[in-house]
Short mmCIF file of C-alpha atoms in Angstrom, two decimals:
data_model
loop_
_atom_site.label_atom_id
_atom_site.label_comp_id
_atom_site.label_asym_id
_atom_site.label_seq_id
_atom_site.Cartn_x
_atom_site.Cartn_y
_atom_site.Cartn_z
CA MET W 5 13.94 -8.38 -17.40
CA TRP W 6 10.41 -7.26 -16.70
CA LEU W 7 10.38 -8.85 -13.22
CA LYS W 8 12.99 -6.31 -12.18
CA ASP W 9 12.38 -3.39 -14.52
CA SER W 10 8.62 -2.95 -14.41
CA SER W 11 6.65 -1.92 -11.36
CA ILE W 12 4.09 -4.72 -11.76
CA GLY W 13 6.91 -7.22 -12.29
CA ARG W 14 8.52 -6.17 -9.03
CA LYS W 15 5.21 -6.37 -7.24
CA PHE W 16 4.64 -9.80 -8.79
CA ILE W 17 7.86 -11.03 -7.17
CA MET W 18 6.77 -9.57 -3.82
CA SER W 19 3.38 -11.32 -4.09
CA ILE W 20 4.73 -14.72 -5.06
CA THR W 21 7.46 -14.80 -2.41
CA GLY W 22 5.03 -13.41 0.18
CA LEU W 23 2.36 -16.02 -0.51
CA PHE W 24 5.03 -18.73 -0.48
CA LEU W 25 6.15 -17.59 2.97
CA VAL W 26 2.53 -17.58 4.18
CA LEU W 27 2.21 -21.23 3.11
CA PHE W 28 5.36 -22.03 5.04
CA LEU W 29 4.01 -20.23 8.10
CA LEU W 30 0.82 -22.27 7.89
CA PHE W 31 2.88 -25.47 7.85
CA HIS W 32 5.10 -24.26 10.68
CA GLY W 33 2.08 -23.20 12.73
CA SER W 34 0.37 -26.56 12.25
CA MET W 35 3.56 -28.29 13.29
CA ASN W 36 3.77 -26.19 16.43
CA ILE W 37 0.25 -27.12 17.47
CA CYS W 38 1.65 -30.62 18.00
CA LEU W 39 3.62 -29.22 20.93
CA VAL W 40 0.42 -28.42 22.78
CA ILE W 41 -1.21 -31.71 21.81
CA ASP W 42 1.91 -33.60 22.90
CA ASP W 43 1.98 -31.82 26.22
CA LEU W 44 -1.71 -32.45 26.90
CA PHE W 45 -1.93 -36.08 25.77
CA GLY W 46 1.63 -37.30 26.17
CA THR W 47 2.16 -37.99 22.47
CA ALA W 48 5.37 -37.20 20.58
CA GLY W 49 4.13 -35.69 17.32
CA TYR W 50 6.39 -32.65 17.34
CA ASN W 51 9.55 -34.66 17.80
CA TRP W 52 8.37 -37.07 15.11
CA ILE W 53 8.17 -34.14 12.68
CA CYS W 54 11.52 -32.81 13.90
CA GLU W 55 13.07 -36.18 13.29
CA MET W 56 11.43 -36.52 9.89
CA LEU W 57 12.67 -33.10 8.76
CA GLY W 58 15.88 -33.02 10.74
CA ALA W 59 18.82 -32.88 8.41
CA ASN W 60 17.40 -34.77 5.45
CA TRP W 61 18.42 -33.54 2.07
CA TYR W 62 14.87 -32.51 1.21
CA ALA W 63 14.56 -30.59 4.45
CA ILE W 64 17.83 -28.83 3.64
CA ILE W 65 16.70 -28.00 0.12
CA GLY W 66 13.40 -26.84 1.59
CA THR W 67 15.24 -24.62 4.05
CA LEU W 68 17.41 -23.17 1.29
CA VAL W 69 14.40 -22.42 -0.94
CA LEU W 70 12.70 -20.84 2.04
CA ALA W 71 15.77 -18.75 2.82
CA LEU W 72 15.87 -17.66 -0.81
CA GLY W 73 12.21 -16.64 -0.55
CA VAL W 74 12.93 -14.54 2.54
CA VAL W 75 16.01 -12.94 0.97
CA VAL W 76 14.22 -12.05 -2.28
CA HIS W 77 11.18 -10.69 -0.39
CA PHE W 78 13.50 -8.68 1.87
CA CYS W 79 15.69 -7.28 -0.94
CA TYR W 80 12.73 -6.34 -3.11
CA ALA W 81 11.10 -4.65 -0.13
CA PHE W 82 14.05 -2.29 0.21
CA TYR W 83 14.37 -1.85 -3.54
CA LEU W 84 10.69 -0.90 -3.80
CA THR W 85 10.77 1.37 -0.77
CA ILE W 86 13.80 3.28 -2.05
CA GLN W 87 12.15 3.73 -5.44
CA ASN W 88 8.87 4.78 -3.86
CA ARG W 89 10.47 7.34 -1.60
CA ARG W 90 12.25 8.77 -4.60
CA ALA W 91 8.98 8.89 -6.53
CA ARG W 92 7.40 10.79 -3.67
CA GLY W 93 10.03 13.53 -4.10
CA ASN W 94 12.05 15.51 -1.61
CA ASP W 95 9.25 17.83 -0.55
CA ARG W 96 6.94 16.18 1.94
CA TYR W 97 3.44 17.34 2.76
CA ALA W 98 3.20 19.58 5.80
CA ILE W 99 -0.07 17.92 6.77
CA GLU W 100 -0.85 14.32 5.96
CA ALA W 101 -4.29 13.23 7.06
CA ARG W 102 -5.23 9.59 7.14
CA GLN W 103 -7.86 8.40 4.73
CA GLU W 104 -10.88 6.41 5.70
CA GLY W 105 -10.60 2.76 4.76
CA VAL W 106 -6.82 2.82 4.43
CA ASP W 107 -5.24 0.33 6.83
CA TRP W 108 -2.42 1.48 9.04
CA ALA W 109 -0.58 -1.74 8.23
CA SER W 110 -0.65 -1.03 4.50
CA LYS W 111 1.41 2.12 4.98
CA ASN W 112 3.91 0.50 7.35
CA MET W 113 4.70 -2.80 5.67
CA LEU W 114 8.46 -2.19 5.64
CA VAL W 115 8.59 -1.33 9.34
CA LEU W 116 6.46 -4.35 10.21
CA GLY W 117 8.64 -6.51 7.98
CA ILE W 118 11.79 -5.30 9.71
CA ILE W 119 10.26 -6.13 13.11
CA VAL W 120 9.37 -9.60 11.82
CA ILE W 121 12.89 -10.14 10.44
CA GLY W 122 14.45 -8.87 13.67
CA PHE W 123 12.57 -11.36 15.79
CA LEU W 124 13.31 -14.01 13.19
CA CYS W 125 17.01 -13.63 14.02
CA LEU W 126 16.20 -14.15 17.70
CA HIS W 127 14.12 -17.15 16.72
CA PHE W 128 17.02 -18.61 14.72
CA TYR W 129 19.25 -18.32 17.75
CA ASN W 130 16.58 -19.81 20.05
CA MET W 131 15.48 -22.72 17.88
CA TRP W 132 17.10 -23.30 14.53
CA TRP W 133 20.65 -22.99 15.91
CA LYS W 134 19.88 -25.65 18.50
CA MET W 135 17.95 -27.95 16.16
CA GLN W 136 18.72 -28.11 12.46
CA PHE W 137 22.10 -26.37 12.66
CA ALA W 138 23.28 -28.60 15.51
CA GLU W 139 22.09 -31.66 13.65
CA LEU W 140 23.74 -30.62 10.40
CA THR W 141 27.12 -29.79 11.82
CA GLY W 142 27.17 -32.12 14.76
CA ILE W 143 28.26 -29.23 16.97
CA HIS W 144 26.59 -29.19 20.37
CA THR W 145 25.01 -25.77 20.51
CA SER W 146 22.87 -26.53 23.56
CA MET W 147 22.56 -29.08 26.29
CA PHE W 148 19.70 -30.78 24.47
CA ASP W 149 19.64 -33.45 21.82
CA PRO W 150 19.00 -31.53 18.56
CA ALA W 151 16.28 -34.01 17.60
CA ASP W 152 14.40 -33.39 20.83
CA GLY W 153 12.86 -30.16 19.58
CA SER W 154 10.00 -30.31 22.00
CA ALA W 155 12.36 -30.19 25.01
CA ILE W 156 14.18 -27.18 23.53
CA VAL W 157 10.93 -25.27 23.07
CA LYS W 158 9.63 -26.14 26.51
CA ALA W 159 12.91 -25.22 28.17
CA LEU W 160 12.83 -21.81 26.54
CA PHE W 161 9.23 -20.91 27.26
CA THR W 162 8.77 -22.39 30.73
CA ASP W 163 11.99 -21.14 32.25
CA GLY W 164 10.54 -18.95 35.01
CA TRP W 165 10.77 -15.19 34.45
CA CYS W 166 12.99 -15.71 31.44
CA GLY W 167 10.28 -17.87 29.89
CA ILE W 168 7.66 -15.19 30.50
CA ILE W 169 9.84 -12.58 28.82
CA TYR W 170 10.41 -14.84 25.84
CA CYS W 171 6.67 -15.58 25.58
CA LEU W 172 5.88 -11.87 25.64
CA LEU W 173 8.59 -11.12 23.06
CA TYR W 174 7.18 -13.78 20.78
CA ILE W 175 3.69 -12.29 21.24
CA VAL W 176 5.01 -8.89 20.08
CA TRP W 177 6.50 -10.66 17.10
CA LEU W 178 3.23 -12.42 16.30
CA VAL W 179 1.22 -9.21 16.55
CA ALA W 180 3.59 -7.50 14.10
CA LEU W 181 3.29 -10.53 11.84
CA TRP W 182 -0.51 -10.37 12.00
CA PHE W 183 -0.52 -6.74 10.91
CA HIS W 184 1.93 -7.55 8.12
CA LEU W 185 -0.22 -10.43 6.89
CA SER W 186 -3.52 -8.57 7.31
CA HIS W 187 -2.44 -6.34 4.44
CA GLY W 188 0.02 -8.65 2.74
CA ILE W 189 -2.22 -11.55 1.81
CA TRP W 190 -5.01 -9.65 0.10
CA SER W 191 -2.55 -7.23 -1.44
CA ALA W 192 -0.63 -10.15 -2.95
CA LEU W 193 -3.79 -11.62 -4.45
CA HIS W 194 -4.76 -8.17 -5.73
CA THR W 195 -1.36 -7.76 -7.38
CA LEU W 196 -1.74 -11.15 -9.04
CA GLY W 197 -4.94 -9.78 -10.54
CA TRP W 198 -7.34 -11.95 -8.58
CA SER W 199 -9.73 -9.18 -7.74
CA ASN W 200 -12.65 -7.26 -9.10
CA LEU W 201 -15.48 -5.20 -7.64
CA ILE W 202 -16.91 -8.25 -5.84
CA TRP W 203 -13.73 -10.16 -5.07
CA LEU W 204 -11.96 -7.09 -3.69
CA LYS W 205 -14.10 -7.35 -0.53
CA ARG W 206 -13.81 -11.13 -0.48
CA ILE W 207 -10.02 -11.29 -0.72
CA LYS W 208 -9.77 -8.78 2.11
CA VAL W 209 -11.84 -11.14 4.27
CA ILE W 210 -9.84 -14.15 3.07
CA GLY W 211 -6.64 -12.28 3.91
CA THR W 212 -7.82 -11.45 7.41
CA ILE W 213 -8.96 -15.05 8.03
CA PHE W 214 -5.65 -16.49 6.83
CA ALA W 215 -3.64 -13.96 8.81
CA THR W 216 -5.63 -14.72 11.96
CA LEU W 217 -5.44 -18.47 11.40
CA THR W 218 -1.71 -18.46 10.75
CA VAL W 219 -0.83 -16.20 13.65
CA GLY W 220 -3.45 -17.93 15.84
CA LEU W 221 -1.69 -21.28 15.46
CA PHE W 222 1.53 -19.79 16.81
CA MET W 223 -0.26 -17.74 19.42
CA VAL W 224 -2.02 -20.79 20.92
CA VAL W 225 1.33 -22.48 21.55
CA ASP W 226 2.84 -19.33 22.99
CA VAL W 227 -0.07 -18.59 25.30
CA TYR W 228 -0.31 -22.26 26.35
CA PHE W 229 3.30 -22.37 27.52
CA LEU W 230 2.95 -18.96 29.11
CA GLY W 231 0.02 -20.36 31.11
CA VAL W 232 1.88 -23.56 32.01
CA ASN W 233 4.87 -21.53 33.09
CA ILE W 234 2.88 -19.11 35.25
CA CYS W 235 0.95 -21.97 36.86
CA SER W 236 4.14 -23.80 37.74
CA MET W 237 5.65 -20.59 39.13
CA ILE W 238 2.60 -19.96 41.35
CA GLY W 239 1.98 -23.51 42.42
CA MET D 5 -27.03 27.63 8.03
CA ASP D 6 -24.13 29.16 6.16
CA ASN D 7 -22.50 32.04 7.97
CA TYR D 8 -19.65 34.42 7.42
CA ILE D 9 -16.36 33.20 8.88
CA ASN D 10 -12.89 34.58 9.49
CA ILE D 11 -10.08 32.25 8.53
CA LYS D 12 -6.34 32.02 8.11
CA VAL D 13 -5.00 30.48 4.93
CA ARG D 14 -1.52 28.95 5.04
CA VAL D 15 -0.42 28.67 1.44
CA TRP D 16 2.67 27.21 -0.22
CA ARG D 17 4.42 29.98 -2.14
CA GLN D 18 7.11 29.07 -4.64
CA ALA D 19 8.31 31.61 -7.21
CA GLY D 20 9.35 29.04 -9.82
CA PRO D 21 10.27 25.40 -10.47
CA LYS D 22 13.79 25.83 -9.11
CA ALA D 23 13.01 28.33 -6.35
CA GLN D 24 12.89 27.42 -2.69
CA GLY D 25 9.28 27.30 -1.54
CA HIS D 26 7.81 28.29 1.81
CA PHE D 27 4.51 28.67 3.59
CA GLU D 28 2.85 32.04 4.01
CA THR D 29 -0.17 32.69 6.17
CA TYR D 30 -2.86 35.16 5.13
CA GLU D 31 -5.79 36.39 7.17
CA LEU D 32 -9.10 36.46 5.41
CA ASN D 33 -12.21 37.97 6.98
CA HIS D 34 -15.89 37.77 6.20
CA ILE D 35 -15.90 34.71 3.94
CA PHE D 36 -19.34 33.31 3.17
CA GLN D 37 -19.58 29.58 3.86
CA GLY D 38 -21.65 29.15 0.73
CA ALA D 39 -18.62 30.18 -1.35
CA SER D 40 -16.57 27.52 -3.06
CA PHE D 41 -12.98 26.97 -2.04
CA LEU D 42 -11.68 28.45 -5.28
CA GLU D 43 -13.88 31.52 -4.83
CA MET D 44 -12.23 31.96 -1.45
CA ILE D 45 -8.82 31.79 -3.15
CA ASP D 46 -10.07 34.37 -5.71
CA ILE D 47 -11.06 36.70 -2.88
CA LEU D 48 -7.67 36.17 -1.27
CA ASN D 49 -5.95 36.96 -4.57
CA GLU D 50 -7.94 40.18 -4.96
CA GLN D 51 -6.86 41.13 -1.47
CA LEU D 52 -3.23 40.37 -2.39
CA ILE D 53 -3.47 42.41 -5.59
CA ALA D 54 -4.93 45.34 -3.64
CA GLU D 55 -1.93 45.09 -1.34
CA HIS D 56 0.37 45.08 -4.41
CA LYS D 57 1.49 41.52 -3.70
CA ASP D 58 1.91 38.65 -6.10
CA PRO D 59 -1.36 36.67 -6.31
CA ILE D 60 -1.32 32.92 -5.70
CA ALA D 61 -0.95 30.90 -8.90
CA PHE D 62 -3.33 27.93 -9.00
CA ASP D 63 -4.85 25.70 -11.66
CA HIS D 64 -8.58 25.87 -12.33
CA ASP D 65 -10.85 25.75 -15.33
CA CYS D 66 -14.40 24.41 -15.49
CA ARG D 67 -15.25 24.90 -11.82
CA GLU D 68 -17.88 22.19 -12.00
CA GLY D 69 -15.80 19.12 -11.28
CA ILE D 70 -15.33 17.69 -14.75
CA CYS D 71 -12.09 19.07 -16.14
CA GLY D 72 -9.58 17.82 -13.56
CA MET D 73 -7.62 21.05 -13.55
CA CYS D 74 -7.89 22.13 -9.92
CA SER D 75 -5.25 20.50 -7.79
CA MET D 76 -4.89 21.60 -4.20
CA TYR D 77 -3.84 19.57 -1.20
CA VAL D 78 -6.10 21.02 1.47
CA ASN D 79 -5.56 20.10 5.12
CA GLY D 80 -3.82 16.87 4.22
CA HIS D 81 -6.25 15.72 1.53
CA PRO D 82 -6.08 16.16 -2.23
CA HIS D 83 -9.21 18.15 -3.16
CA GLY D 84 -9.83 18.86 0.51
CA PRO D 85 -11.58 17.13 3.39
CA ASP D 86 -14.82 16.30 1.55
CA SER D 87 -15.10 13.00 -0.36
CA ALA D 88 -15.73 12.34 -4.06
CA ILE D 89 -15.37 15.97 -5.13
CA THR D 90 -12.78 18.18 -6.79
CA THR D 91 -11.39 21.31 -5.09
CA CYS D 92 -13.77 23.53 -7.06
CA GLN D 93 -16.72 21.60 -5.61
CA LEU D 94 -15.44 22.04 -2.07
CA HIS D 95 -17.38 24.59 -0.06
CA MET D 96 -16.29 26.85 2.76
CA ARG D 97 -18.98 25.30 4.97
CA LYS D 98 -16.51 22.44 5.47
CA PHE D 99 -14.41 24.86 7.53
CA HIS D 100 -15.17 26.69 10.73
CA ASP D 101 -14.59 30.16 12.05
CA GLY D 102 -10.99 30.85 13.13
CA GLU D 103 -9.60 27.80 11.34
CA THR D 104 -6.16 27.80 9.74
CA ILE D 105 -6.43 26.05 6.37
CA THR D 106 -3.21 24.62 4.93
CA VAL D 107 -3.03 24.55 1.13
CA GLU D 108 -0.20 22.74 -0.64
CA PRO D 109 0.48 21.74 -4.24
CA TRP D 110 0.52 18.07 -5.34
CA ARG D 111 3.87 16.71 -4.22
CA SER D 112 5.28 13.97 -6.38
CA ARG D 113 8.54 13.75 -8.27
CA ALA D 114 6.65 13.27 -11.53
CA PHE D 115 4.57 16.43 -10.84
CA PRO D 116 7.14 19.22 -10.39
CA VAL D 117 5.86 22.54 -9.07
CA ILE D 118 5.64 25.27 -11.72
CA LYS D 119 4.63 28.07 -9.39
CA ASP D 120 2.89 28.20 -6.00
CA LEU D 121 0.06 25.64 -6.24
CA MET D 122 0.47 24.85 -9.94
CA VAL D 123 2.17 21.59 -10.86
CA ASP D 124 3.22 20.17 -14.19
CA ARG D 125 0.97 17.18 -14.89
CA GLN D 126 2.12 16.50 -18.44
CA ALA D 127 3.31 13.12 -17.20
CA TYR D 128 -0.31 11.94 -17.37
CA ASP D 129 -0.62 13.18 -20.95
CA LYS D 130 2.53 11.28 -21.87
CA ILE D 131 1.09 8.10 -20.36
CA MET D 132 -2.08 8.62 -22.42
CA GLN D 133 -0.02 9.14 -25.56
CA ALA D 134 1.73 5.82 -24.89
CA GLY D 135 -1.47 3.85 -25.49
CA GLY D 136 -4.59 5.32 -23.90
CA PHE D 137 -6.57 5.19 -27.14
CA VAL D 138 -8.09 2.88 -29.72
CA SER D 139 -6.52 2.94 -33.19
CA VAL D 140 -9.41 2.90 -35.61
CA ASN D 141 -9.87 3.52 -39.27
CA THR D 142 -12.71 5.98 -39.17
CA GLY D 143 -14.76 4.68 -42.02
CA GLY D 144 -18.53 4.70 -42.02
CA VAL D 145 -20.28 5.25 -38.71
CA PRO D 146 -21.33 1.85 -37.31
CA ASP D 147 -24.87 1.20 -36.21
CA ALA D 148 -25.29 2.20 -32.58
CA ASN D 149 -26.46 -1.22 -31.40
CA ALA D 150 -24.37 -3.34 -33.78
CA ILE D 151 -22.09 -4.42 -30.94
CA ALA D 152 -24.12 -5.44 -27.90
CA ILE D 153 -22.41 -4.77 -24.56
CA PRO D 154 -23.85 -6.11 -21.28
CA LYS D 155 -25.04 -3.40 -18.91
CA PRO D 156 -22.73 -4.31 -15.99
CA VAL D 157 -19.69 -4.20 -18.32
CA ALA D 158 -20.76 -0.88 -19.80
CA ASP D 159 -21.28 0.49 -16.29
CA GLU D 160 -17.86 -0.58 -15.12
CA ALA D 161 -16.22 0.87 -18.23
CA MET D 162 -18.07 4.15 -17.68
CA ASP D 163 -17.03 4.24 -14.02
CA ALA D 164 -13.41 3.81 -15.08
CA ALA D 165 -13.85 6.43 -17.78
CA SER D 166 -15.05 8.94 -15.19
CA CYS D 167 -11.37 9.52 -14.30
CA ILE D 168 -10.58 13.15 -15.07
CA GLY D 169 -6.81 12.75 -14.79
CA CYS D 170 -6.46 15.34 -12.04
CA GLY D 171 -3.53 13.55 -10.39
CA ALA D 172 -5.05 13.23 -6.91
CA CYS D 173 -4.23 9.49 -6.89
CA ALA D 174 -0.51 10.00 -7.37
CA ALA D 175 -0.60 12.99 -5.02
CA ALA D 176 -2.26 10.99 -2.24
CA CYS D 177 -0.15 7.86 -2.73
CA LYS D 178 2.68 7.44 -0.24
CA ASN D 179 4.57 5.71 -3.04
CA GLY D 180 3.92 8.42 -5.62
CA SER D 181 2.34 5.80 -7.85
CA ALA D 182 -0.01 6.62 -10.71
CA MET D 183 -1.49 3.13 -10.82
CA LEU D 184 -5.11 4.17 -10.28
CA PHE D 185 -4.94 6.60 -13.19
CA VAL D 186 -3.25 4.09 -15.51
CA ALA D 187 -5.61 1.35 -14.30
CA ALA D 188 -8.69 3.48 -15.03
CA LYS D 189 -7.43 4.42 -18.48
CA VAL D 190 -6.54 0.81 -19.31
CA SER D 191 -9.82 -0.50 -17.88
CA GLN D 192 -12.17 1.86 -19.69
CA LEU D 193 -10.95 0.37 -22.97
CA ALA D 194 -10.03 -3.19 -21.92
CA LEU D 195 -13.61 -3.82 -20.85
CA LEU D 196 -15.10 -3.00 -24.24
CA PRO D 197 -14.79 -5.04 -27.44
CA GLN D 198 -13.35 -2.09 -29.40
CA GLY D 199 -10.53 -1.75 -26.88
CA LYS D 200 -9.79 -5.43 -26.34
CA ILE D 201 -7.82 -5.81 -29.58
CA GLU D 202 -5.01 -3.59 -28.34
CA ALA D 203 -5.47 -4.36 -24.64
CA ALA D 204 -2.18 -6.21 -24.17
CA THR D 205 0.07 -3.69 -25.91
CA ARG D 206 -1.82 -0.83 -24.25
CA ALA D 207 -1.23 -2.19 -20.75
CA LYS D 208 2.44 -2.81 -21.46
CA ASN D 209 3.11 0.55 -23.10
CA MET D 210 1.21 2.69 -20.60
CA LEU D 211 2.80 0.95 -17.63
CA ALA D 212 6.27 1.21 -19.15
CA LYS D 213 5.70 4.95 -19.63
CA MET D 214 4.47 5.32 -16.06
CA ASP D 215 7.61 3.61 -14.71
CA GLU D 216 9.83 5.63 -17.03
CA LEU D 217 8.39 8.93 -15.82
CA GLY D 218 9.40 8.18 -12.24
CA PHE D 219 6.12 7.20 -10.61
CA GLY D 220 6.40 4.70 -7.76
CA ASN D 221 5.34 1.10 -7.25
CA CYS D 222 1.78 0.44 -6.10
CA THR D 223 1.46 -1.28 -2.73
CA ASN D 224 -2.34 -1.37 -2.63
CA THR D 225 -2.75 0.99 0.31
CA GLY D 226 -5.95 2.28 -1.27
CA ALA D 227 -5.28 5.96 -0.49
CA CYS D 228 -5.76 6.76 -4.20
CA ALA D 229 -9.28 5.34 -4.40
CA ALA D 230 -10.19 6.92 -1.06
CA GLU D 231 -9.16 10.37 -2.32
CA CYS D 232 -10.29 10.05 -5.94
CA PRO D 233 -12.81 12.82 -6.75
CA LYS D 234 -14.57 10.40 -9.09
CA SER D 235 -14.45 7.38 -6.76
CA VAL D 236 -12.59 5.22 -9.27
CA SER D 237 -12.35 1.76 -7.70
CA LEU D 238 -9.18 -0.02 -6.61
CA ALA D 239 -10.50 -3.05 -8.51
CA ASN D 240 -9.27 -1.38 -11.69
CA ILE D 241 -5.70 -1.80 -10.44
CA ALA D 242 -6.23 -5.55 -10.22
CA ARG D 243 -7.46 -5.49 -13.82
CA LEU D 244 -4.35 -3.61 -14.93
CA ASN D 245 -2.19 -6.15 -13.05
CA ARG D 246 -4.09 -8.98 -14.73
CA GLU D 247 -3.84 -7.47 -18.20
CA TYR D 248 -0.16 -6.76 -17.75
CA LEU D 249 0.81 -10.12 -16.25
CA CYS D 250 -1.17 -12.04 -18.90
CA ALA D 251 0.48 -10.00 -21.65
CA LYS D 252 3.94 -10.61 -20.22
CA PHE D 253 3.42 -14.34 -19.76
CA LYS D 254 2.16 -14.62 -23.34
CA ASP D 255 5.38 -13.00 -24.54
#
């Protein structure tokens, strides 16, 4: 199978799963913005989305497809890295200078990916466990109603010092994610062949914009609750 | 102004393909900065011969930047710290008095060391043999302008064809990938009408050979293009991806 046995095939899988995950992140980020809007204007958009997704069969299928995307992206990342290290050989260079125009992120995608996955586990425990999992199984994993996602988020991020620590942890996560995406998006498009002398510069800009937009959506929510939390602690 | 400098050269010495290699440092005095890097190595070798030591084995041929033979990893860069040049075009004025210069061979599993700074780059020849050509029946010579090719296309094909197959791309790549080389060799033909006929099979065969020979997977870091002595563009890699993916989906 060429998707496994050829280098471009393997990279094709990385690109497709990566871009798919970026689309999910965009959706997730847009959804999160509702939290801020809800808090400012007293609406209930976030919970409406939570309820709509909840434990519906399409949400479950969606989650499973998403999980498959993450697993494939993750497995291929290790597969590629092992192969690439072997291709490099056992003898390393004594001096390795950095080249101009080569992003730091591009050489550390695996490390950044592992950081992202690590925080993802924390995130699952913080959110998914208390929302979709609780709703699916009917087990009470927290003191909140699993459909009241907004309360779960607020409780986590505005819980005094604990909330501040969580906000800061999530910021670290988002920064790692930004670096990962700043290389990942354009690299994926490049691997799919959507690049030439002119578009090479353009897709790099598109990649940076998308990375900033995606991470920005999450960051706004994080920073907003950090601010709310600090204000309530002071006053 | 070019002056005379005293330097230390830290060179990788390895007696043979299977031998354990190590660094050795040599002191070299009164080197003119107008000398090329390879001339400096020549002077060092003469000094070693005078001391009845084994001279450093290194690849070199044309010494004007067109053959792709010289292959030294100087201070962490293939072909040294200057850009868009081969090692033979590197001058000693890029180094200062008292500097220790570290010289290593290309390090990549597909480029095993033969001796000291010489590596076996036959892998690139094998990739070329897998499809880096146009099969033609050489009948009568066609009229020079019978097939019109737009200037931008011709330029891009020529830029890709400027690849001299030195191996700096695979040597610089953290993944040991030869994608820039394969991409340049696929592009120089895929862009032109004569090469388009076999474009799909060429891309498939050359890539399959590259994978088979143990080169790594490209992750678009761009180190190859940054270090390429001929400034071959990363955009060629996208073309190779495109050619390959299209060919595979057609199958």
